[in-house]
Each structure stands twice: as structure tokens, then as C-alpha cells.
Coordinates of C-alpha atoms in Angstrom, one line a residue:
M1 CA 0.0 0.0 0.0
V2 CA 1.3 3.5 -0.9
R3 CA -0.5 6.4 0.6
A4 CA 0.3 10.1 0.1
T5 CA -0.7 12.5 2.8
R6 CA -0.2 16.3 2.9
H7 CA 2.7 17.5 5.1
A8 CA 0.5 19.6 7.3
A9 CA 0.5 20.2 11.0
R10 CA -1.2 16.9 11.5
N11 CA 2.0 14.8 11.2
G12 CA 4.0 17.1 13.4
H13 CA 7.4 16.1 12.0
K14 CA 10.2 18.6 11.1
A15 CA 11.4 18.4 7.5
D16 CA 15.1 18.9 7.8
D17 CA 16.5 15.6 6.6
V18 CA 15.5 12.5 4.9
K19 CA 14.8 9.9 7.5
G20 CA 12.7 6.9 8.1
V21 CA 10.2 8.1 10.7
A22 CA 8.1 5.6 12.5
G23 CA 4.4 5.9 11.6
P24 CA 1.6 6.4 14.1
P25 CA 1.2 3.5 16.5
E26 CA -0.8 0.7 14.9
P27 CA -3.7 -0.7 16.9
E28 CA -2.9 -4.1 18.5
K29 CA -4.0 -6.9 16.2
K30 CA -3.7 -10.6 16.5
G31 CA -0.9 -12.1 14.6
R32 CA 2.2 -10.3 13.2
R33 CA 2.4 -6.5 13.4
R34 CA 2.8 -4.7 10.1
K35 CA 6.0 -2.9 9.3
V36 CA 5.4 0.7 8.2
V37 CA 8.1 3.1 6.9
R38 CA 7.3 6.8 6.5
I39 CA 9.6 8.7 4.2
Q40 CA 9.4 12.4 4.9
S41 CA 10.0 15.1 2.3
T42 CA 12.5 17.9 2.9
A43 CA 13.5 21.3 1.5
S44 CA 16.9 20.3 0.1
P45 CA 16.1 19.7 -3.6
A46 CA 19.2 18.0 -4.9
T47 CA 20.4 15.5 -2.4
N48 CA 17.8 13.2 -1.0
M49 CA 14.6 11.2 -1.5
G50 CA 12.5 13.6 0.4
A51 CA 13.4 16.4 -2.0
I52 CA 12.6 14.3 -5.0
L53 CA 9.1 13.6 -3.6
E54 CA 8.6 17.2 -2.9
G55 CA 9.3 18.0 -6.6
L56 CA 6.5 15.7 -7.7
E57 CA 4.0 17.9 -5.9
E58 CA 5.4 21.2 -7.3
S59 CA 3.0 23.3 -9.2
G60 CA 4.0 26.7 -10.5
T61 CA 5.6 28.7 -7.7
K62 CA 3.8 26.7 -5.0
K63 CA 5.4 23.6 -3.5
T64 CA 3.5 21.1 -1.4
R65 CA 5.3 18.6 0.7
R66 CA 4.0 15.1 1.1
V67 CA 4.8 11.9 2.9
L68 CA 4.8 8.4 1.4
Q69 CA 3.8 5.8 3.9
L70 CA 4.9 2.3 2.7
D71 CA 3.6 -1.0 4.1
L72 CA 6.6 -3.3 3.6
D73 CA 4.6 -6.4 4.3
Q74 CA 3.0 -5.8 0.9
G75 CA 6.3 -6.5 -0.9
P76 CA 9.8 -5.0 -1.7
I77 CA 10.1 -1.2 -1.5
N78 CA 10.9 -0.8 -5.3
N79 CA 7.6 -2.5 -6.1
L80 CA 5.7 -0.1 -3.8
L81 CA 7.1 3.1 -5.1
P82 CA 5.1 4.7 -8.0
D83 CA 6.7 5.1 -11.4
E84 CA 7.0 8.9 -11.1
C85 CA 9.0 8.5 -7.9
I86 CA 11.5 6.0 -9.5
I87 CA 11.9 8.2 -12.6
A88 CA 12.7 11.2 -10.3
I89 CA 15.3 9.1 -8.6
L90 CA 16.9 7.9 -11.8
E91 CA 17.0 11.5 -13.1
K92 CA 19.4 12.3 -10.3
I93 CA 22.0 9.7 -11.5
D94 CA 24.7 11.6 -13.4
D95 CA 26.8 8.7 -14.4
L96 CA 25.5 6.9 -17.5
A97 CA 27.0 3.6 -16.5
D98 CA 25.1 3.7 -13.2
S99 CA 21.9 4.6 -15.0
L100 CA 22.3 1.6 -17.3
R101 CA 22.9 -0.7 -14.3
A102 CA 19.6 0.5 -12.8
G103 CA 18.0 -0.4 -16.1
V104 CA 18.8 -4.1 -15.8
V105 CA 17.2 -4.6 -12.4
C106 CA 13.9 -5.6 -14.0
K107 CA 11.8 -4.9 -17.1
R108 CA 9.9 -2.2 -15.3
W109 CA 13.0 -0.3 -14.3
Q110 CA 14.4 -0.7 -17.9
E111 CA 11.4 1.2 -19.3
L112 CA 11.5 3.8 -16.5
E113 CA 15.3 4.3 -17.1
K114 CA 14.6 5.1 -20.7
L115 CA 11.9 7.6 -19.6
A116 CA 14.4 9.2 -17.2
R117 CA 17.4 9.3 -19.6
R118 CA 18.2 12.9 -20.5
E119 CA 21.4 12.3 -22.6
V120 CA 21.7 10.0 -25.6
T121 CA 24.6 9.2 -27.9
A122 CA 24.1 8.1 -31.5
T123 CA 26.7 6.9 -34.1
R124 CA 24.3 6.3 -37.1
E125 CA 21.7 8.6 -38.6
K126 CA 19.3 5.7 -39.1
D127 CA 19.1 5.2 -35.4
L128 CA 17.5 8.6 -34.7
P129 CA 13.8 7.5 -35.1
Q130 CA 14.3 4.6 -32.7
L131 CA 16.1 6.7 -30.2
R132 CA 13.3 9.2 -30.2
K133 CA 10.8 6.4 -29.4
E134 CA 13.0 4.9 -26.7
F135 CA 14.1 8.1 -25.0
P136 CA 11.2 10.6 -25.4
N137 CA 12.5 12.9 -22.7
C138 CA 16.1 13.3 -24.1
L139 CA 17.5 16.8 -23.7
K140 CA 21.1 16.2 -24.7
L141 CA 22.1 14.5 -28.0
N142 CA 25.6 13.5 -29.0
L143 CA 26.2 12.5 -32.6
Q144 CA 29.6 11.2 -33.3
A145 CA 31.5 8.9 -35.7
P146 CA 31.8 5.2 -34.8
R147 CA 35.2 4.4 -33.2
T148 CA 36.2 2.4 -36.2
Q149 CA 35.6 5.3 -38.6
I150 CA 37.0 8.7 -39.0
T151 CA 33.8 10.3 -40.3
G152 CA 30.1 9.9 -39.4
D153 CA 27.2 9.4 -41.7
L154 CA 25.1 12.3 -40.4
T155 CA 23.6 14.3 -43.3
D156 CA 21.4 17.5 -43.6
D157 CA 18.4 15.2 -43.6
G158 CA 19.5 13.9 -40.2
L159 CA 19.8 17.4 -38.8
A160 CA 16.3 18.2 -40.2
A161 CA 15.0 15.1 -38.4
I162 CA 16.6 16.3 -35.2
S163 CA 15.1 19.8 -35.5
R164 CA 11.7 18.1 -36.0
D165 CA 11.8 15.2 -33.5
F166 CA 14.2 16.6 -30.9
K167 CA 13.2 20.2 -30.9
H168 CA 13.3 20.5 -27.1
I169 CA 17.0 19.5 -26.7
T170 CA 19.2 21.8 -24.8
K171 CA 22.6 20.3 -25.8
L172 CA 23.8 19.1 -29.2
V173 CA 27.2 17.7 -30.0
L174 CA 28.2 17.1 -33.7
S175 CA 31.5 15.3 -34.0
G176 CA 33.0 14.0 -37.2
C177 CA 30.1 15.3 -39.3
Y178 CA 32.1 16.1 -42.4
I179 CA 29.1 16.1 -44.9
I180 CA 26.6 18.4 -43.2
S181 CA 26.2 21.8 -44.9
D182 CA 24.6 25.2 -44.3
Q183 CA 21.2 23.6 -45.0
G184 CA 21.5 21.3 -42.0
L185 CA 22.6 24.0 -39.6
Q186 CA 19.7 26.2 -40.8
S187 CA 17.4 23.4 -39.8
I188 CA 18.9 23.4 -36.4
G189 CA 18.6 27.2 -36.2
S190 CA 15.0 27.1 -37.1
G191 CA 13.9 24.1 -35.1
C192 CA 15.9 23.7 -31.9
L193 CA 15.1 27.0 -30.3
S194 CA 15.7 25.7 -26.7
L195 CA 19.4 24.9 -27.5
E196 CA 21.8 26.1 -24.8
S197 CA 25.0 24.3 -25.7
L198 CA 26.3 23.4 -29.2
S199 CA 29.6 21.7 -30.1
M200 CA 30.7 21.1 -33.7
E201 CA 33.9 19.3 -34.8
D202 CA 35.2 18.6 -38.3
C203 CA 32.2 20.3 -40.0
H204 CA 34.1 21.0 -43.3
L205 CA 31.3 21.9 -45.6
A206 CA 29.2 24.3 -43.5
G207 CA 30.1 28.0 -43.7
N208 CA 28.9 31.5 -42.8
P209 CA 25.2 31.1 -43.7
G210 CA 25.0 28.1 -41.4
L211 CA 26.7 29.8 -38.6
A212 CA 24.6 32.9 -39.0
A213 CA 21.4 30.7 -38.9
L214 CA 22.4 29.4 -35.5
G215 CA 22.0 32.9 -34.2
N216 CA 18.3 32.1 -34.1
C217 CA 18.9 29.9 -31.0
R218 CA 18.5 32.8 -28.6
Q219 CA 19.0 30.7 -25.5
L220 CA 22.4 29.4 -26.6
Q221 CA 25.1 29.9 -23.9
S222 CA 28.0 27.7 -25.0
L223 CA 29.5 27.3 -28.5
T224 CA 32.4 25.1 -29.4
L225 CA 33.9 25.0 -32.9
R226 CA 36.8 22.7 -33.7
F227 CA 38.3 22.3 -37.2
C228 CA 35.5 24.1 -39.0
P229 CA 37.5 25.8 -41.7
K230 CA 34.8 27.7 -43.6
F231 CA 33.3 29.6 -40.7
G232 CA 34.5 33.3 -40.9
D233 CA 33.9 36.8 -39.7
K234 CA 30.5 37.3 -41.5
G235 CA 29.0 34.2 -39.9
M236 CA 30.3 35.0 -36.4
I237 CA 29.1 38.7 -36.6
D238 CA 25.6 37.6 -37.5
F239 CA 25.7 34.8 -34.9
S240 CA 26.7 37.1 -32.1
Q241 CA 24.0 39.5 -32.8
G242 CA 21.4 36.8 -32.1
C243 CA 23.1 34.9 -29.3
T244 CA 23.6 37.7 -26.9
N245 CA 23.4 35.3 -23.9
L246 CA 26.6 33.5 -24.9
T247 CA 28.9 32.8 -21.9
T248 CA 31.3 30.3 -23.4
L249 CA 33.1 30.4 -26.7
H250 CA 35.8 27.8 -27.6
L251 CA 37.5 28.1 -31.0
T252 CA 40.1 25.5 -32.1
N253 CA 41.8 25.6 -35.5
C254 CA 39.3 28.0 -37.0
N255 CA 41.6 30.1 -39.1
E256 CA 39.1 32.4 -40.9
F257 CA 38.1 34.5 -37.8
T258 CA 39.9 37.8 -37.5
S259 CA 39.7 40.8 -35.1
A260 CA 36.3 41.7 -36.7
A261 CA 34.7 38.5 -35.4
L262 CA 36.1 38.8 -31.9
N263 CA 35.2 42.5 -31.8
A264 CA 31.6 41.6 -32.6
V265 CA 31.6 38.9 -29.9
G266 CA 32.8 41.3 -27.3
K267 CA 30.4 43.9 -28.3
N268 CA 27.3 41.7 -28.5
C269 CA 27.9 39.0 -25.9
K270 CA 28.2 41.0 -22.7
R271 CA 28.2 37.9 -20.5
L272 CA 31.1 36.1 -22.0
E273 CA 33.0 34.3 -19.2
D274 CA 35.0 31.5 -20.9
L275 CA 37.1 32.1 -24.0
T276 CA 39.4 29.6 -25.8
L277 CA 41.5 30.5 -28.8
S278 CA 43.5 27.5 -29.7
D279 CA 45.8 27.4 -32.8
C280 CA 43.6 30.0 -34.6
A281 CA 45.6 32.0 -37.1
G282 CA 43.5 35.0 -36.4
T283 CA 44.7 35.3 -32.8
T284 CA 46.8 38.5 -33.1
S285 CA 47.5 41.4 -30.8
E286 CA 44.9 43.4 -32.7
T287 CA 42.3 40.7 -32.2
L288 CA 42.9 40.6 -28.4
R289 CA 43.0 44.4 -28.2
K290 CA 39.6 44.8 -30.0
L291 CA 38.1 42.1 -27.8
S292 CA 39.3 44.0 -24.7
L293 CA 37.3 47.1 -25.8
H294 CA 34.0 45.6 -24.9
C295 CA 34.8 42.3 -23.0
S296 CA 35.3 42.7 -19.3
T297 CA 33.6 39.7 -17.7
L298 CA 36.0 36.9 -18.5
Q299 CA 36.7 34.4 -15.8
R300 CA 38.6 31.8 -17.9
L301 CA 41.0 32.6 -20.8
F302 CA 42.8 29.9 -22.8
I303 CA 45.1 30.9 -25.6
K304 CA 47.3 28.5 -27.6
G305 CA 49.7 29.6 -30.3
G306 CA 48.9 32.9 -32.0
T307 CA 50.3 35.0 -34.8
G308 CA 52.9 37.7 -34.5
T309 CA 53.7 39.7 -31.3
L310 CA 50.8 39.5 -28.8
D311 CA 52.2 41.7 -26.1
T312 CA 50.0 44.8 -26.3
G313 CA 46.7 43.1 -27.0
M314 CA 47.3 40.4 -24.4
V315 CA 48.1 42.9 -21.6
A316 CA 45.1 45.0 -22.6
L317 CA 42.7 42.0 -22.4
L318 CA 44.1 40.9 -19.0
D319 CA 44.0 44.4 -17.6
R320 CA 40.4 44.8 -18.7
N321 CA 39.3 41.5 -17.2
S322 CA 40.4 41.9 -13.6
D323 CA 38.0 39.2 -12.3
L324 CA 39.8 36.5 -14.4
E325 CA 40.2 33.3 -12.3
E326 CA 42.0 31.0 -14.8
L327 CA 44.7 31.9 -17.3
S328 CA 46.3 29.4 -19.7
L329 CA 48.9 30.5 -22.2
I330 CA 50.2 27.5 -24.2
R331 CA 53.2 28.0 -26.6
C332 CA 52.4 31.7 -27.1
E333 CA 55.7 32.6 -28.7
G334 CA 54.4 36.0 -29.5
F335 CA 54.2 36.9 -25.8
T336 CA 57.7 38.2 -25.2
P337 CA 59.6 39.4 -22.1
H338 CA 58.5 42.9 -23.0
G339 CA 54.9 41.7 -22.7
M340 CA 55.7 40.2 -19.3
G341 CA 57.1 43.6 -18.3
L342 CA 54.0 45.4 -19.4
L343 CA 51.9 42.8 -17.4
A344 CA 53.9 43.6 -14.3
L345 CA 53.1 47.3 -14.7
S346 CA 49.3 46.7 -15.0
R347 CA 47.3 47.4 -11.9
N348 CA 44.4 45.1 -12.5
A349 CA 45.8 42.2 -14.4
L350 CA 45.6 38.8 -12.6
I351 CA 44.7 40.3 -9.2
H352 CA 42.0 37.7 -8.7
V353 CA 43.5 34.8 -10.6
K354 CA 43.4 31.4 -9.0
E355 CA 45.0 29.2 -11.6
V356 CA 47.9 30.2 -14.0
M357 CA 49.4 27.9 -16.7
L358 CA 52.3 29.3 -18.7
D359 CA 53.2 26.3 -20.8
R360 CA 56.5 26.6 -22.8
L361 CA 56.3 30.3 -22.6
I362 CA 59.6 31.5 -24.2
G363 CA 59.1 35.0 -23.0
F364 CA 58.9 34.1 -19.3
N365 CA 60.4 36.8 -17.0
N366 CA 61.1 35.9 -13.4
D367 CA 61.0 39.5 -12.1
A368 CA 57.8 40.3 -13.9
F369 CA 56.1 37.2 -12.7
A370 CA 57.2 37.8 -9.1
T371 CA 55.6 41.2 -9.3
V372 CA 52.3 39.7 -10.6
L373 CA 52.3 37.2 -7.6
E374 CA 52.9 40.0 -5.1
R375 CA 49.9 41.9 -6.6
N376 CA 47.6 38.9 -6.4
L377 CA 45.0 39.3 -3.6
G378 CA 45.7 36.1 -1.8
R379 CA 43.7 33.8 -4.2
L380 CA 46.4 32.0 -6.2
Q381 CA 46.0 28.2 -5.8
K382 CA 47.7 26.6 -8.9
V383 CA 50.7 27.6 -11.0
N384 CA 52.0 25.6 -13.9
L385 CA 55.3 26.7 -15.5
R386 CA 55.9 23.6 -17.5
G387 CA 58.7 24.0 -20.1
C388 CA 59.4 27.6 -19.2
T389 CA 63.2 27.6 -19.6
G390 CA 63.4 31.1 -18.3
V391 CA 62.5 30.0 -14.8
T392 CA 65.7 30.1 -12.6
D393 CA 66.8 29.7 -9.0
R394 CA 66.7 33.5 -8.7
G395 CA 63.1 33.5 -9.7
M396 CA 62.2 30.7 -7.3
V397 CA 63.9 32.6 -4.4
K398 CA 61.8 35.6 -5.2
F399 CA 58.6 33.5 -5.4
G400 CA 59.4 31.9 -2.0
Q401 CA 59.9 35.3 -0.4
I402 CA 56.4 36.3 -1.3
R403 CA 55.1 33.7 1.2
C404 CA 52.0 32.9 -0.9
T405 CA 50.0 30.9 1.7
T406 CA 47.2 30.0 -0.7
L407 CA 49.3 28.2 -3.3
E408 CA 48.5 24.5 -3.3
E409 CA 49.9 23.1 -6.6
L410 CA 53.1 24.0 -8.4
V411 CA 54.4 22.4 -11.7
L412 CA 58.0 23.0 -12.7
D413 CA 58.3 20.2 -15.3
G414 CA 61.1 20.8 -17.7
C415 CA 62.5 23.9 -15.9
S416 CA 66.1 22.7 -16.2
S417 CA 67.7 25.8 -14.7
V418 CA 66.1 25.2 -11.3
S419 CA 68.4 23.5 -8.8
N420 CA 68.5 22.7 -5.0
L421 CA 68.3 26.4 -4.0
G422 CA 65.2 26.9 -6.1
V423 CA 63.2 23.9 -4.9
A424 CA 64.2 24.6 -1.2
S425 CA 63.1 28.2 -1.5
I426 CA 59.6 27.3 -2.7
A427 CA 59.3 24.5 -0.2
A428 CA 60.1 26.9 2.6
G429 CA 58.0 29.8 1.2
F430 CA 54.8 28.1 0.2
S431 CA 53.6 26.7 3.5
N432 CA 50.4 25.2 2.2
L433 CA 51.9 23.5 -0.9
Q434 CA 50.2 20.1 -1.4
N435 CA 51.1 19.0 -4.9
L436 CA 54.5 19.5 -6.5
S437 CA 55.9 18.3 -9.9
I438 CA 59.6 18.7 -10.7
N439 CA 59.9 16.2 -13.6
G440 CA 62.9 17.1 -15.7
C441 CA 64.5 19.6 -13.2
S442 CA 67.9 18.0 -14.0
E443 CA 70.0 20.1 -11.6
V444 CA 68.1 18.9 -8.5
D445 CA 70.0 16.2 -6.5
D446 CA 69.4 14.3 -3.2
E447 CA 70.0 17.3 -1.0
G448 CA 67.3 19.3 -2.8
L449 CA 64.8 16.5 -2.7
V450 CA 65.3 16.0 1.0
A451 CA 65.0 19.7 1.6
I452 CA 61.5 19.5 0.0
G453 CA 60.6 16.8 2.4
I454 CA 61.8 18.8 5.4
W455 CA 60.2 22.1 4.6
S456 CA 57.0 21.1 2.8
E457 CA 55.1 19.9 5.8
G458 CA 51.8 19.8 4.0
L459 CA 53.0 18.1 0.8
K460 CA 50.7 15.2 -0.2
E461 CA 51.7 14.5 -3.7
I462 CA 54.9 14.8 -5.7
N463 CA 56.0 13.8 -9.2
I464 CA 59.7 13.3 -9.8
G465 CA 61.2 12.0 -13.0
K466 CA 64.3 12.3 -15.2
L467 CA 66.4 13.6 -12.3
P468 CA 69.8 12.1 -13.0
K469 CA 71.4 13.4 -9.8
V470 CA 68.8 11.9 -7.5
T471 CA 69.7 8.5 -6.1
D472 CA 67.7 5.7 -4.5
P473 CA 68.9 6.6 -1.0
G474 CA 67.9 10.2 -1.7
I475 CA 64.3 9.1 -2.5
A476 CA 64.3 6.9 0.7
S477 CA 65.4 9.9 2.8
F478 CA 62.8 12.1 1.2
V479 CA 60.0 9.6 2.0
E480 CA 61.2 9.4 5.6
E481 CA 61.2 13.2 6.0
C482 CA 57.9 13.9 4.2
E483 CA 55.4 12.9 6.9
N484 CA 52.1 13.7 5.1
L485 CA 53.0 12.3 1.7
E486 CA 50.1 10.3 0.1
T487 CA 51.3 9.8 -3.5
L488 CA 54.8 9.5 -5.0
T489 CA 55.1 9.2 -8.8
V490 CA 58.6 8.2 -10.1
E491 CA 59.2 8.4 -13.8
R492 CA 62.2 7.0 -15.6
M493 CA 64.2 6.6 -12.4
K494 CA 65.5 3.5 -10.6
I495 CA 63.9 2.8 -7.2
S496 CA 64.8 -0.2 -5.1
S497 CA 62.3 -2.6 -3.6
A498 CA 63.4 -1.5 -0.1
T499 CA 62.5 2.1 -0.9
Q500 CA 59.2 1.0 -2.4
S501 CA 58.4 -0.9 0.7
K502 CA 59.3 2.0 2.9
A503 CA 56.9 4.3 1.0
K504 CA 54.1 1.7 1.1
S505 CA 54.6 1.2 4.9
K506 CA 53.9 4.8 5.4
G507 CA 50.6 4.6 3.6
C508 CA 52.0 6.3 0.5
V509 CA 50.7 5.3 -3.0
L510 CA 53.7 4.6 -5.2
R511 CA 53.5 5.0 -9.0
V512 CA 56.6 3.9 -11.0
C513 CA 56.4 4.7 -14.7

């Protein structure tokens, strides 16, 4: 028996947590007493059964709590729960594998799991009609080429079918769709008006008319374009005029966009928070400068590659976006030591940044970066200087003197000029450092490694590799000194079984590559 009662004053229970609450006393009867479990709804909508039940009674802005009272003598609890309750539970499962496991419990759950499924992946266009029947409530659709093929078989007719049969989807991923054209994208632009996220990869035939048509998806917040060679300025300008709510824009190997396109994005998309420009030939100093004229809301910026000298435009963009939290510059050869100097003179650049990745940055300048760290308002948590050959002991000493208490992760892989003095300085200066990687710091020897163990009291994870001057006894001494170490990764170095046993005896996870 399943009985729903209103959560009014009559039950007298406080709705703070989900709990099994004993029901009202049953009158004495001959024979066995029935077992009754009462599941009480609560006000925390994302974490428990009670919240799920509360959502079933929601109507408009009014929410009515209710209690399910289950008589367990009538059978297993999964048989007593109504379909809508099980569906609501299954909808809370984020992992697809877990959702599929629930679907094999029984035939009933299999059907309910299909009703609850919100994300579906397809590899063949001919499967779309069947997917629509099996998963009528699908909101996220991934179309990708089979693993054994480079290209998929999705055509413009398939996109027309999606715009007709999946018109309420909020997320669409098109990967390996080489043969779709402007006509297909125009179908999406006219039919999928609830679209919030769109990702396209290897769309080689579609061009500006198709991109412009996507501007009709006014609710679009995220756009990712990878290896789409025919999209250019005209299409992006028209697109940005329609999708003014865009918050995320990722462009990879899209070489036809110039400063005009990014200027339009900055001017029309006032809420842009996440920008990626990866290996785009149009990433120039002028492009970044024009973007900075209107864009001031960035929280994440990822730039890889670039054309020409980027100094002036890069600093203008960073100075304009003072709330930036994540910065990644990968192989930006156009950002020179002069640009780092300009960055140090900026008052607003990187003052709120939490994560900085300067990967293989040829123009790295120790003094300028130290100035940037000093200006940071105590928020910096992760720094990755992988492959920055300009990083030296002198720079590490300066960093350590800043006493950045918020820094938790530091990567110095490939910084071959850093020796014992450098690593000892950062170990002593960054008191809350938990994760350190010095793979390829070839000047560090046993003394430097042991100094890390002594000074980095909070260190939990370290990656060491390709350190020719570090010996097995040095690793053993480091393990002995580093009291809180949880994970030790050793790459391309010899480590004895005795040292491995010592690490494991201290509860440390050892990874030897």
C-alpha cells in the first residue's frame, strides 16, 4: 500500500533531513504486526529522496510537501514506489553507467530508465527515429562517428529530423560530421530554439550562412567550434547579434576568424566568461585588443599559439578583465619578455586569478612574474610553469619570499635551470603546498629532494622524474622526511624494492612509470 498525505501540521514532523520516521502506533492486532516506513520530504532539492518527492507535488511557484507511507509487508520497496518516484530518482543519476545498471534490475526499471534518460549518444543517422521512441525525454544529444571510422554518416536530412523530433533538446554535439552543410545548420537554427549548448567538430562543408542561422537559437550559452575551416567573420558577426546570452566560446583551428569577429563577440555578448582561442591563425595582438574594448567579464581565458607579437593586446585584455580566475597560455611565442614587463606594470591584471598555466612560454620573465604574484589578492592556488626555460633559482627565491599561503599546486616540469636552491626556496616559502611536480629539473639532487621533504610539511603528492642526480637513497630519505606524503610518482628513475616498501609502509601510494 502506498498512501500520500499532505505535510501539514497533523503529522508534526520537522522536514530537515530524509529519514525513516516511524508511523503512528498501529492498533494491537492478532498475529504479526505490520512494518510501516514513512519517508518524509524535505527542503533540500538535490540531495535526497524527500526532496525528490517534494518536486513531484510542485505546481508553478507553489510547493506542497507530502509523505509516502509504505507498508513493507506488501512487498519490496521498489515495487511499492510509484513510477514517477522511481523516474525522479533515476534522473538524479549523473553517471550513464550507473543509470544503465539500474535499467537491468527488471523490465519495469528498464522502461523507466529510458523515460528518465536525459542524454543519448548516436553513431548512425538511421538510429535517430528509434532513439526518439525509446528516449522521449532526451534533452542532450551526442552525434559522433563510430570508433572504427573517421567520419560519421550524419547528413542534412538527419539534422532536419533532429530539428523536428528533438526540438526541445538543450545540448547538441556534432563530431566527425564532415558532410553536413549550411542547410543542415539552418534546420537546427529554425527548429531547436531551446538549445543552450552546441559543439561542432570537423564540419568541413558548413560556412557562414549556417553559422549565422544558429543565431536564431537565442538561448544558446555555449558554442564550441573545432576544425571548422569555412566559418568566418561574417557568420560570427551575425551569430553574435542573435546569441547575446553567450557565456562560453571555444574556437580551435578555426583560421578564418579575425579581429572583426572577436570584436563583434565582445560587443554583443556582454556575459562572455569563458574564451578559448587554440591554434587560430586570427589570434593576433589586434584581435585581443579589440576584444578588450568591450569584453570585461572573462573568468577563464585559454590561448594556444597565435600570430605575431601578442604583447600589447594580451596585456590590454588581461588588464580589462580583472575578475579573471583561470589563465592558460600555451606555446604563445608572441608573448615576449617585453609583454611580461607590461603585465607587471598593469594594476588590474591577474589580481583575482586562482590558476595560472604558462606552458612553454619562451618570453617568461622571473622579475615580472614575481611582481604579478605580489599583486595577487591572496587567491592564487595553482601555478604551472611547464617547459618555461626562463624559470631560474633566482626567480624561485623571489617567489618563495612572497610567502603565498594560498598556493596548493606547483608544476615546474622541464625547468632545467632550477636546482636545489630553487626547490628549497619554494618549499620553505609556500607553507600550504600540497602538490609539486619537478619532472625534468635535472639540476636537483638528493639534497634538494630531502629539503623539500623537510620544509614542505603539508606536501601530499609529488612527481619526480628524469632527475639524473637523484639516487635511490635520496628518495628513501625524502620519503622518511615527508610525513604527510600520500602519492609518490617516479618516472624513468631507478627505485629499489626496499624504498618502495618504505613508501608503502607509510601509507603512500607509489607509482613507478
